[in-house]
mmCIF file of C-alpha atoms in Angstrom:
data_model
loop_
_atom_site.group_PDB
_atom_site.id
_atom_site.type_symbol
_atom_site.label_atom_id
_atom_site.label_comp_id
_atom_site.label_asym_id
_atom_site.label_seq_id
_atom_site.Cartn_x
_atom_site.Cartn_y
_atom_site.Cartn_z
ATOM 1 C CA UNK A 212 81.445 -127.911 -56.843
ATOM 2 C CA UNK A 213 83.665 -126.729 -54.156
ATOM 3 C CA UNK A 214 81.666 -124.793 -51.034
ATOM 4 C CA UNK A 215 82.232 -120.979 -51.160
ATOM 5 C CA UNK A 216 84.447 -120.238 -48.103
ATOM 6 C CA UNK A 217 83.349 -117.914 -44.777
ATOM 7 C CA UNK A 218 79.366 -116.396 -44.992
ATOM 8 C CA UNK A 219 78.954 -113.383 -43.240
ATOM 9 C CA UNK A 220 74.974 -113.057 -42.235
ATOM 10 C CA UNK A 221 73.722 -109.841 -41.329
ATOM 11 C CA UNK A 222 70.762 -107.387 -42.237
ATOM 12 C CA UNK A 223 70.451 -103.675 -41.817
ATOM 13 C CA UNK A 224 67.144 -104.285 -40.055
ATOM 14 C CA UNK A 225 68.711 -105.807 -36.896
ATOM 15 C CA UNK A 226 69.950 -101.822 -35.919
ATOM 16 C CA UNK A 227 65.989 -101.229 -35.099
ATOM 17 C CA UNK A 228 65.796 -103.606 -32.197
ATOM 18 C CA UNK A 229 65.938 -101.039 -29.535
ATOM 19 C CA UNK A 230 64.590 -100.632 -25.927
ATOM 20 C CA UNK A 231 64.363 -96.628 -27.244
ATOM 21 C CA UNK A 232 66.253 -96.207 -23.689
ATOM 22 C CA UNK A 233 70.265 -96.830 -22.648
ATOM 23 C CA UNK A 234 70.172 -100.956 -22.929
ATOM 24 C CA UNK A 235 73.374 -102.828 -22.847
ATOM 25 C CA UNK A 236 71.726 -104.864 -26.072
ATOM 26 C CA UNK A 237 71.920 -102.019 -28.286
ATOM 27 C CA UNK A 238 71.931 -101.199 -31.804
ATOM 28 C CA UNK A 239 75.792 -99.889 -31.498
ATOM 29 C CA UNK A 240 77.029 -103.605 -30.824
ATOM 30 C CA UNK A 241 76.331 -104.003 -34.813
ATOM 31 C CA UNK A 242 77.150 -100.854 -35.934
ATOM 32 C CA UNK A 243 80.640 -101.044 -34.808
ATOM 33 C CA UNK A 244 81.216 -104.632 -35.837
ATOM 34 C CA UNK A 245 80.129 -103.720 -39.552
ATOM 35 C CA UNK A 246 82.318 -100.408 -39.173
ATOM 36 C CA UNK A 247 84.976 -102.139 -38.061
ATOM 37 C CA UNK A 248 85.416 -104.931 -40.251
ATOM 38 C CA UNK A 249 84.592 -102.981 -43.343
ATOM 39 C CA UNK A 250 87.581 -100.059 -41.894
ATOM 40 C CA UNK A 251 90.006 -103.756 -41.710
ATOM 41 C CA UNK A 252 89.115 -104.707 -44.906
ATOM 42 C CA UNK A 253 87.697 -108.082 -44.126
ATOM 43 C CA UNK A 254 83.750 -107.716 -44.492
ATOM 44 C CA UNK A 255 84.784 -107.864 -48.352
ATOM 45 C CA UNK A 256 86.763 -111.071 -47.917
ATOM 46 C CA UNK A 257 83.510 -112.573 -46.856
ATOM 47 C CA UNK A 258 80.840 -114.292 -48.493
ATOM 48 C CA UNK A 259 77.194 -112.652 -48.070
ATOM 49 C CA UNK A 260 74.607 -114.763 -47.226
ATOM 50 C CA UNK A 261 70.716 -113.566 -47.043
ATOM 51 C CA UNK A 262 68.898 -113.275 -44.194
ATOM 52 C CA UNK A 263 65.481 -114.976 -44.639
ATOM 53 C CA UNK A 264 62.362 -114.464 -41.933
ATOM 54 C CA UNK A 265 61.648 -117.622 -40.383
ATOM 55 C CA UNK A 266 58.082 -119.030 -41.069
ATOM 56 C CA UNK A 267 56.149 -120.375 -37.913
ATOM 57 C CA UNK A 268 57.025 -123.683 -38.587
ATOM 58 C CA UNK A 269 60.522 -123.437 -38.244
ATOM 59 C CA UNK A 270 60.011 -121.312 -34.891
ATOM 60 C CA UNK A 271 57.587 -123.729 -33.406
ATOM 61 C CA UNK A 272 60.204 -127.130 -33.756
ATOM 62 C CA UNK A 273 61.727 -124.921 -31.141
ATOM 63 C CA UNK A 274 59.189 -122.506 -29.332
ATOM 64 C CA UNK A 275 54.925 -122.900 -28.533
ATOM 65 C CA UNK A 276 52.461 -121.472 -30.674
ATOM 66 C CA UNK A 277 50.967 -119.769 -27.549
ATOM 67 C CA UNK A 278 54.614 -118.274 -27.515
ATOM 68 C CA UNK A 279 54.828 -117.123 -30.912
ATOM 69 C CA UNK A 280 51.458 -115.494 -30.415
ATOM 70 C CA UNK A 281 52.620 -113.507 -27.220
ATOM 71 C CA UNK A 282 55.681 -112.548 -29.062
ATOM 72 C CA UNK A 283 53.641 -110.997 -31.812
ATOM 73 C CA UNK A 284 51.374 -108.910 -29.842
ATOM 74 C CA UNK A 285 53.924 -107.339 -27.586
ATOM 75 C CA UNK A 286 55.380 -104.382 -29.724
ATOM 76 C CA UNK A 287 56.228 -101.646 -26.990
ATOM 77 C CA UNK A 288 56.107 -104.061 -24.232
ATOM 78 C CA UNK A 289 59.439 -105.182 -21.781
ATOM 79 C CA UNK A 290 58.462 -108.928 -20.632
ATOM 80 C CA UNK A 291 60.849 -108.578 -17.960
ATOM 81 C CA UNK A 292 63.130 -106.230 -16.660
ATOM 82 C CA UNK A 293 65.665 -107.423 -18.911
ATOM 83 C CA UNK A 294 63.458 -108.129 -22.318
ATOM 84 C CA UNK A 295 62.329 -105.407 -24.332
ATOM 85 C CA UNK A 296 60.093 -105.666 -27.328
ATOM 86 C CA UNK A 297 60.313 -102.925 -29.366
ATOM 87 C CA UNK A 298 58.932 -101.696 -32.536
ATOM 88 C CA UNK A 299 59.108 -104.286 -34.896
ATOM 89 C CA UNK A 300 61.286 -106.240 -33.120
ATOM 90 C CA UNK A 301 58.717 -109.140 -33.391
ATOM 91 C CA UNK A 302 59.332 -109.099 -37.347
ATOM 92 C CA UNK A 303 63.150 -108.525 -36.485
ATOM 93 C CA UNK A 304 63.697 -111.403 -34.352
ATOM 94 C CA UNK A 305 61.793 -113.702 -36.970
ATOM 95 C CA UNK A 306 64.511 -112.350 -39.200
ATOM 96 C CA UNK A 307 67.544 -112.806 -37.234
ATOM 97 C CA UNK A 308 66.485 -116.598 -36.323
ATOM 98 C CA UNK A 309 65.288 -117.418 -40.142
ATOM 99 C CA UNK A 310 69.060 -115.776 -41.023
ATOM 100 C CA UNK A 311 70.795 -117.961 -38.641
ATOM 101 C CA UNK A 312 68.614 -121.117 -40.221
ATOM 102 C CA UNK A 313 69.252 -120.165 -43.461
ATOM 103 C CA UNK A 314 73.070 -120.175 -42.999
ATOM 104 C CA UNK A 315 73.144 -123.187 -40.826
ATOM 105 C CA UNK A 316 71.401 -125.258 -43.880
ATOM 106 C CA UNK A 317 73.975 -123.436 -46.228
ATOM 107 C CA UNK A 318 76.851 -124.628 -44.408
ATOM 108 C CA UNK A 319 74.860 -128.217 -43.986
ATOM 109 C CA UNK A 320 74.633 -128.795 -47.493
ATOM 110 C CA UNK A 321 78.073 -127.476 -48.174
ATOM 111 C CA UNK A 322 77.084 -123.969 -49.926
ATOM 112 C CA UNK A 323 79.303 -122.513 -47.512
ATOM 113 C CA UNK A 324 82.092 -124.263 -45.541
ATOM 114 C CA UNK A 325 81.798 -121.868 -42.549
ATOM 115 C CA UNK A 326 79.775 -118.894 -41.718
ATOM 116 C CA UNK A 327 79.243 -116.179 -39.147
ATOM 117 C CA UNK A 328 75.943 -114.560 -38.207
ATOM 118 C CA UNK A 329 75.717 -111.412 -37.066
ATOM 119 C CA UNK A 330 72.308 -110.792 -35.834
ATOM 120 C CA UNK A 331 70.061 -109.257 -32.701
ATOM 121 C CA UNK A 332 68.490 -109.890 -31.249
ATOM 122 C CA UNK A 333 70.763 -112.641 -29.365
ATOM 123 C CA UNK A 334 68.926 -116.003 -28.338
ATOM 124 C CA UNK A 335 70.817 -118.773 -26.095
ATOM 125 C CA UNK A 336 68.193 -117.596 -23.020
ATOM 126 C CA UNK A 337 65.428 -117.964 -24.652
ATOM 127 C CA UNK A 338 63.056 -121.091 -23.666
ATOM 128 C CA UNK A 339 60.113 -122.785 -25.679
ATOM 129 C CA UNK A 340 57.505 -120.400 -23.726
ATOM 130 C CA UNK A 341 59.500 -117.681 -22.325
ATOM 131 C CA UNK A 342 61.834 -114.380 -23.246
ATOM 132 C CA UNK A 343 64.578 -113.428 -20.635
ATOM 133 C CA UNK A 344 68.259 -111.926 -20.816
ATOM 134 C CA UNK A 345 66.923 -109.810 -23.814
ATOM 135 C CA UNK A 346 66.298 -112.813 -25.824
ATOM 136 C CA UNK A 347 63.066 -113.441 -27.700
ATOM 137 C CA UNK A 348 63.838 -116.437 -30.014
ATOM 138 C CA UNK A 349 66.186 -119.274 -29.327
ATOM 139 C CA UNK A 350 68.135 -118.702 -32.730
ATOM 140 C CA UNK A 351 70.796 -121.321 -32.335
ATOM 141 C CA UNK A 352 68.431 -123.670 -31.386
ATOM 142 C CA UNK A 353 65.852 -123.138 -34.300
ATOM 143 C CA UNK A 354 68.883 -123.291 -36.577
ATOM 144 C CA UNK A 355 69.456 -126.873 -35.001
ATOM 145 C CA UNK A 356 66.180 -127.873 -35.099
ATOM 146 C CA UNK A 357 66.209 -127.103 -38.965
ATOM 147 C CA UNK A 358 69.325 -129.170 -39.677
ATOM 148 C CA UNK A 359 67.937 -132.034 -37.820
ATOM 149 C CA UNK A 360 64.514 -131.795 -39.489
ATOM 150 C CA UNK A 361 66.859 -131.977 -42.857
ATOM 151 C CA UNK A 362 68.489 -134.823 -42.045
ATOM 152 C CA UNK A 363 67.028 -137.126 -38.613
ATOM 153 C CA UNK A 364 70.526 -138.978 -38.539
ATOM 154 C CA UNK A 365 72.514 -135.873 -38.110
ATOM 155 C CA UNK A 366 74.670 -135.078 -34.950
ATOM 156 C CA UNK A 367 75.335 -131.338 -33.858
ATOM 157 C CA UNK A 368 77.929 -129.941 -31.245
ATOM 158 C CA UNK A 369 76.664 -127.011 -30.045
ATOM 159 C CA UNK A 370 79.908 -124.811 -28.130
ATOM 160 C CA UNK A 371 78.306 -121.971 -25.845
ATOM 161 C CA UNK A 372 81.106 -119.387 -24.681
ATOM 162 C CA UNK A 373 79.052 -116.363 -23.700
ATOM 163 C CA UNK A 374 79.949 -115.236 -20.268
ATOM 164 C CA UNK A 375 76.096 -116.219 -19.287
ATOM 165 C CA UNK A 376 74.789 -120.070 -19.072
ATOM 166 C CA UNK A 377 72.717 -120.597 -22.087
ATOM 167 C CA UNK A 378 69.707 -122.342 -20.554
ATOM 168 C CA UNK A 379 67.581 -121.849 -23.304
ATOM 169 C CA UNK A 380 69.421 -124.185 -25.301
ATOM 170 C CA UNK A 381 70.286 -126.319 -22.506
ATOM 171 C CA UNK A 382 66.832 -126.847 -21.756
ATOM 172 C CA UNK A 383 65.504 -127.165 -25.236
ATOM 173 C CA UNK A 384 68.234 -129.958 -25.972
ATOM 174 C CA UNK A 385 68.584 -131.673 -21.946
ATOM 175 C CA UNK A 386 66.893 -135.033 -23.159
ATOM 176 C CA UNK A 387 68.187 -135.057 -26.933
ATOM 177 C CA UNK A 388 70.687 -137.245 -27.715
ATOM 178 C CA UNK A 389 71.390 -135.907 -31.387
ATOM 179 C CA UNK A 390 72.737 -132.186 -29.865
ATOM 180 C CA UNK A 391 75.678 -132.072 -27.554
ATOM 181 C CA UNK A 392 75.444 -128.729 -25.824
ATOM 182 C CA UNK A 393 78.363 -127.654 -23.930
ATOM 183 C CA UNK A 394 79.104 -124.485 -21.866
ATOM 184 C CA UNK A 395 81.202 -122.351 -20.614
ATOM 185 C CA UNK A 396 80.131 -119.467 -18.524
ATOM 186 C CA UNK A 397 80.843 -117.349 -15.241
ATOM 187 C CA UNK A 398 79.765 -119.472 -11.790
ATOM 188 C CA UNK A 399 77.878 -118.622 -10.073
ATOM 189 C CA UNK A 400 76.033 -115.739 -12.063
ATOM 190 C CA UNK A 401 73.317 -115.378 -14.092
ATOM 191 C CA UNK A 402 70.821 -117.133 -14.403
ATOM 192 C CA UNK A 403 72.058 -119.246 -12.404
ATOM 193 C CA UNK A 404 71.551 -122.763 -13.969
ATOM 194 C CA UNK A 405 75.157 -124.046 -15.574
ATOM 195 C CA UNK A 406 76.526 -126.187 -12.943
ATOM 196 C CA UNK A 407 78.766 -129.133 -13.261
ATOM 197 C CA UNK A 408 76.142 -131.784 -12.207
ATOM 198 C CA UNK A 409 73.696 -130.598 -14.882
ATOM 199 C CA UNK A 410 74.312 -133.356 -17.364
ATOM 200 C CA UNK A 411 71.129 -134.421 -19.441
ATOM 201 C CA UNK A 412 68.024 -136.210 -19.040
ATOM 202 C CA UNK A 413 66.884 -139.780 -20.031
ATOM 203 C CA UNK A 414 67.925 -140.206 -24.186
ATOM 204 C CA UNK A 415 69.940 -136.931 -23.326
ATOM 205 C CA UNK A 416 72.030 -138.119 -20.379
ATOM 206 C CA UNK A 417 75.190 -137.252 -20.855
ATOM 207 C CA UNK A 418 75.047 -134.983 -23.981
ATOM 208 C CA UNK A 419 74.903 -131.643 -22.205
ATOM 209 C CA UNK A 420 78.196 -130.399 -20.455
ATOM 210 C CA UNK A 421 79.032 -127.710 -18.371
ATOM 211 C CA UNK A 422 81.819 -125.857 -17.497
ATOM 212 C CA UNK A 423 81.577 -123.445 -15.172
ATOM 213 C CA UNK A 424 84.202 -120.291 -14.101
ATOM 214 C CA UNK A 425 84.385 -118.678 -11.179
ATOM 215 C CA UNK A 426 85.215 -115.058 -11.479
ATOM 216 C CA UNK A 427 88.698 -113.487 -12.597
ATOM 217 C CA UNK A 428 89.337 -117.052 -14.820
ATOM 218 C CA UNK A 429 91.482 -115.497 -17.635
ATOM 219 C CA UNK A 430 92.245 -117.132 -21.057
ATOM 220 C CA UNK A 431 94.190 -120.273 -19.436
ATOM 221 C CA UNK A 432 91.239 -121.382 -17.510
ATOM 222 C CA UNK A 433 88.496 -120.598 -20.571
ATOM 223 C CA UNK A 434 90.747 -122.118 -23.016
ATOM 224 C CA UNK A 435 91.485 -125.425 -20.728
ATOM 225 C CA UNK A 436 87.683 -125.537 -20.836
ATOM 226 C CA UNK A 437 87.037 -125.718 -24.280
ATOM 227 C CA UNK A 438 89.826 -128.355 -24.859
ATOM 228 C CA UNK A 439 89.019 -130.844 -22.309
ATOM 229 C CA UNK A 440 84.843 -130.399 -23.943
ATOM 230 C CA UNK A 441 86.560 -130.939 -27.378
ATOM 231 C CA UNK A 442 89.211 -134.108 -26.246
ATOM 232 C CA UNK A 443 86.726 -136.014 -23.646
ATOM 233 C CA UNK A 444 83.041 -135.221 -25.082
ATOM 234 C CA UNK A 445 82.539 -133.740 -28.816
ATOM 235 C CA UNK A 446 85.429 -136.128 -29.940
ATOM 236 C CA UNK A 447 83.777 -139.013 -28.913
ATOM 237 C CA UNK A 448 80.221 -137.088 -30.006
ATOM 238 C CA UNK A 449 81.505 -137.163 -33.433
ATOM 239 C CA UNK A 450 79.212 -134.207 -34.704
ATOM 240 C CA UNK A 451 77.992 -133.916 -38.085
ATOM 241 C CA UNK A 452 77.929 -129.909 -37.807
ATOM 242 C CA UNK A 453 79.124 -127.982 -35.003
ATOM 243 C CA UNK A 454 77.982 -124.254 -33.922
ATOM 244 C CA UNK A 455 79.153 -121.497 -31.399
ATOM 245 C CA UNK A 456 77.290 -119.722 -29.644
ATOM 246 C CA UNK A 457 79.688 -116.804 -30.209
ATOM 247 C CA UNK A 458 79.090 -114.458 -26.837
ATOM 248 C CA UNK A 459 82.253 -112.530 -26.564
ATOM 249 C CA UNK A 460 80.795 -110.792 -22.464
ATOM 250 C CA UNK A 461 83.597 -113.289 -21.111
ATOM 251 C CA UNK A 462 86.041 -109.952 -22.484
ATOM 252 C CA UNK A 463 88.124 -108.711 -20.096
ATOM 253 C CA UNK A 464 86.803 -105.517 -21.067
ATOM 254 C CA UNK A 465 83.284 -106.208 -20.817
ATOM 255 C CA UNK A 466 81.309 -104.490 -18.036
ATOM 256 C CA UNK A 467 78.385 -107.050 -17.495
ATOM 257 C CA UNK A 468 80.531 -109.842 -16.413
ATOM 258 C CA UNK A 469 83.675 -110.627 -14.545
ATOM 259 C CA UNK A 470 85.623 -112.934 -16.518
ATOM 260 C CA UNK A 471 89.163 -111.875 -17.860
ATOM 261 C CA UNK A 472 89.104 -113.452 -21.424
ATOM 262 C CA UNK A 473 90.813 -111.145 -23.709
ATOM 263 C CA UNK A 474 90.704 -111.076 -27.587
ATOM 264 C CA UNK A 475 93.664 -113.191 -28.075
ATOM 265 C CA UNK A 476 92.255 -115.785 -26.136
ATOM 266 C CA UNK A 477 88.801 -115.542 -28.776
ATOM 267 C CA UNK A 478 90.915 -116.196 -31.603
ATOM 268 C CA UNK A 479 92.394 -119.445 -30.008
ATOM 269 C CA UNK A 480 89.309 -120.306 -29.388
ATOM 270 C CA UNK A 481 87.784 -120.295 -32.357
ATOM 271 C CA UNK A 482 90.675 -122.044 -34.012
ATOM 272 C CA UNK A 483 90.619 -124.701 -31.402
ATOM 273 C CA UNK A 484 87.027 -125.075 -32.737
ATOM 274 C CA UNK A 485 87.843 -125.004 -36.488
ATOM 275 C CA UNK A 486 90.632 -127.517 -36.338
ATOM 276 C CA UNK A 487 88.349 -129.691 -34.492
ATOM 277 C CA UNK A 488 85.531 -129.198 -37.040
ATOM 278 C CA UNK A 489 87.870 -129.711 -39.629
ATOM 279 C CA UNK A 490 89.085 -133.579 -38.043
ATOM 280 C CA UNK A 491 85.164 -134.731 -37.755
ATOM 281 C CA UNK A 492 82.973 -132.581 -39.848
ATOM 282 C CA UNK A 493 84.515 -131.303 -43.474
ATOM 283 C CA UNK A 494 85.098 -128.458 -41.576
ATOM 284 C CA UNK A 495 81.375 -127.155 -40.994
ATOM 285 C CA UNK A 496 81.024 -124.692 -38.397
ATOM 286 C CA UNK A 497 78.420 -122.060 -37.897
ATOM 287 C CA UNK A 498 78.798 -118.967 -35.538
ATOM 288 C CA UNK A 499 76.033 -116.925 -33.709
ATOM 289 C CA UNK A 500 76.233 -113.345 -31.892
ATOM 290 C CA UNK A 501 75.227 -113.902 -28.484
ATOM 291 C CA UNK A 502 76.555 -111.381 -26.158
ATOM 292 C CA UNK A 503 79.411 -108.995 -25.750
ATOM 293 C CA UNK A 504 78.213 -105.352 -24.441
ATOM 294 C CA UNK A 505 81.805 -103.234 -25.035
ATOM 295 C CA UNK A 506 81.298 -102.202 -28.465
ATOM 296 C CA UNK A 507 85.169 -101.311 -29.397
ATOM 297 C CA UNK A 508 86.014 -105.173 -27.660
ATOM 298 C CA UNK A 509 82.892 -106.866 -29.554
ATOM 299 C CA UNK A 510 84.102 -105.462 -32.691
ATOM 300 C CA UNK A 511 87.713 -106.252 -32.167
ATOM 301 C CA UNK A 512 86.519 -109.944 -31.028
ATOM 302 C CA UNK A 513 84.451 -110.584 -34.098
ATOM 303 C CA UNK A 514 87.629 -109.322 -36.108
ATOM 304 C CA UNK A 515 89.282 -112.485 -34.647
ATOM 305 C CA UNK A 516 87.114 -114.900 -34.948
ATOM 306 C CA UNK A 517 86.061 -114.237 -38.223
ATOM 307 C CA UNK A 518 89.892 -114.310 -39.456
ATOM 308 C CA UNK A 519 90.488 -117.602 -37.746
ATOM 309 C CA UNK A 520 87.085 -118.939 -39.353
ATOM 310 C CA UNK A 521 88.036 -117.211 -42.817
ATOM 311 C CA UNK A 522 91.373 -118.799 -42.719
ATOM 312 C CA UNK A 523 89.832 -122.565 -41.930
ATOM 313 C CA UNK A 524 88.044 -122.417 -44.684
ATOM 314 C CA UNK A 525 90.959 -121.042 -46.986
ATOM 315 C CA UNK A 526 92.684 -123.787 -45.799
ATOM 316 C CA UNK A 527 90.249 -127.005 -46.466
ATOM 317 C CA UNK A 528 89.775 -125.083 -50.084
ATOM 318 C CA UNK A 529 93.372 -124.994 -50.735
ATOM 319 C CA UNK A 530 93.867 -128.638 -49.053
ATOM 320 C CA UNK A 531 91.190 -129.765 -51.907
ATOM 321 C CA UNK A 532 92.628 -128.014 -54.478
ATOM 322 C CA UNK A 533 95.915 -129.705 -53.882
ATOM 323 C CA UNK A 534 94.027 -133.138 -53.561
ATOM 324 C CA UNK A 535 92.836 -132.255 -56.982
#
């Protein structure tokens, strides 16, 4: 049986993360995604896929039990001057890293050939035993986690373009040689970690990459970046699955960041992605909202990306169809 095409992951429960103050991580940033991609046309085009809570085991392949504890008991609390817990965001951010799982292992055992996860909140900060940069759990990495604990033998490329260094997932994966993490991200900025010499650790040497921009690098620069990680390190990686960390702050309209990176450029991108996906891995990809804080430019970036994901996956369908 064929694999539906493009799975769009969301829940109407992510809208009630919220600092109940002006935050840049706000509820608007899904509101006008869903708006604007239902006004388009192409939220119907989609596939939806449920978003499932995850249980503590899936959280704790990733995070510490002491962690998960904290997180539970800190309704109403900010853990840093970044990282808000609201009301019920401890059940919320369960949810958005159990939907992110949940589509990861749809797209692993070829349920869906792509998908795209729109969820808050965001998680690529986020370490085993700490919240910063107003993530709580690291949902990329729990997804990852999951796939592996599916299948031991299975290689994932994990492709991090938000404007900010993920070193959640950096440090979660540093000494694992079964996840190639690679970056992209303003230099210096925060949180500071990112740089070029920051490489992996002992079985993980060599499978984290960095590429760090300096400020004002425009779409030549971010897209040079992303080809020479695909030609010279996931290429000879040869992932099993590969997932973005989908941050779309690296906007040229964004006002948190300084990179010039407009929506065009996010569409190449992603395709640059797909096609590469669709050389090594049947095409599996899986894409996670980290970052992007101008609402109008989020939405218009997600618009891209999904099309060039939706059209990947129209295109290995009709490619097997023709086989056929």
């Amino acid at each position: 049986m064929a694999a539906s095409p493009t799975g769009w992951v969301s829940d109407g429960e992510f809208v009630h993360h919220n600092a109940s103050i002006d935050h840049p991580e706000r509820p608007e940033r899904l509101v006008s995604i869903t708006a604007h991609l239902t006004h388009t046309g192409l939220l119907e085009r989609l596939v939806e896929w449920p978003a499932i809570p995850a249980a503590d085991e899936d959280l704790m392949r990733v995070h510490t039990r002491a962690y998960l504890t904290m997180i539970e008991r800190s309704e109403g609390r900010w853990l840093d001057p970044d990282t808000y817990v609201g009301r019920n965001s401890p059940a919320i951010a369960r949810l958005a890293a159990g939907a992110v799982q949940s589509a990861a292992l749809g797209v692993w055992r070829g349920e869906l050939t792509n998908a795209f996860c729109a969820v808050r909140p965001p998680g690529h900060h986020a370490l085993p035993d700490r919240a910063m940069g107003f993530c709580l759990y690291n949902n990329i990495a729990i997804a990852a986690k999951s796939v592996l604990h599916a299948d031991p033998d299975a290689r994932v490329f994990i492709v991090d373009w938000d404007v900010h260094h993920g070193n959640g997932t950096q440090a979660i994966f540093y000494e694992d040689a079964s996840v190639l993490y690679a970056s992209v991200h303003q230099y210096p900025f925060y949180p500071g970690t990112g740089a070029l010499h920051e490489t992996g650790r002992g079985k993980g040497a060599g499978t984290t990459v960095n590429r760090p921009l300096p400020a004002g690098s425009g779409d030549k620069e971010f897209l040079g970046a992303i080809t020479d990680i695909i030609d010279n390190h996931a290429r000879p990686f040869c992932p099993d699955l590969v997932m973005i960390s989908a941050g779309f702050d690296a906007h040229e309209s964004d006002p948190l960041a300084g990179l010039n990176v407009t929506t065009h450029g996010f569409g190449v991108a992603t395709r640059l992605v797909c096609e590469f996906a669709a050389e090594v891995c049947a095409g599996r990809v899986l894409s996670v909202l980290e970052g992007g804080y101008n609402v109008h430019a989020l939405a218009e970036c997600a618009e891209v990306h999904l099309e060039e994901l939706l059209a990947a996956a129209m295109a290995r369908h009709g490619n097997r169809a023709h086989a056929n």
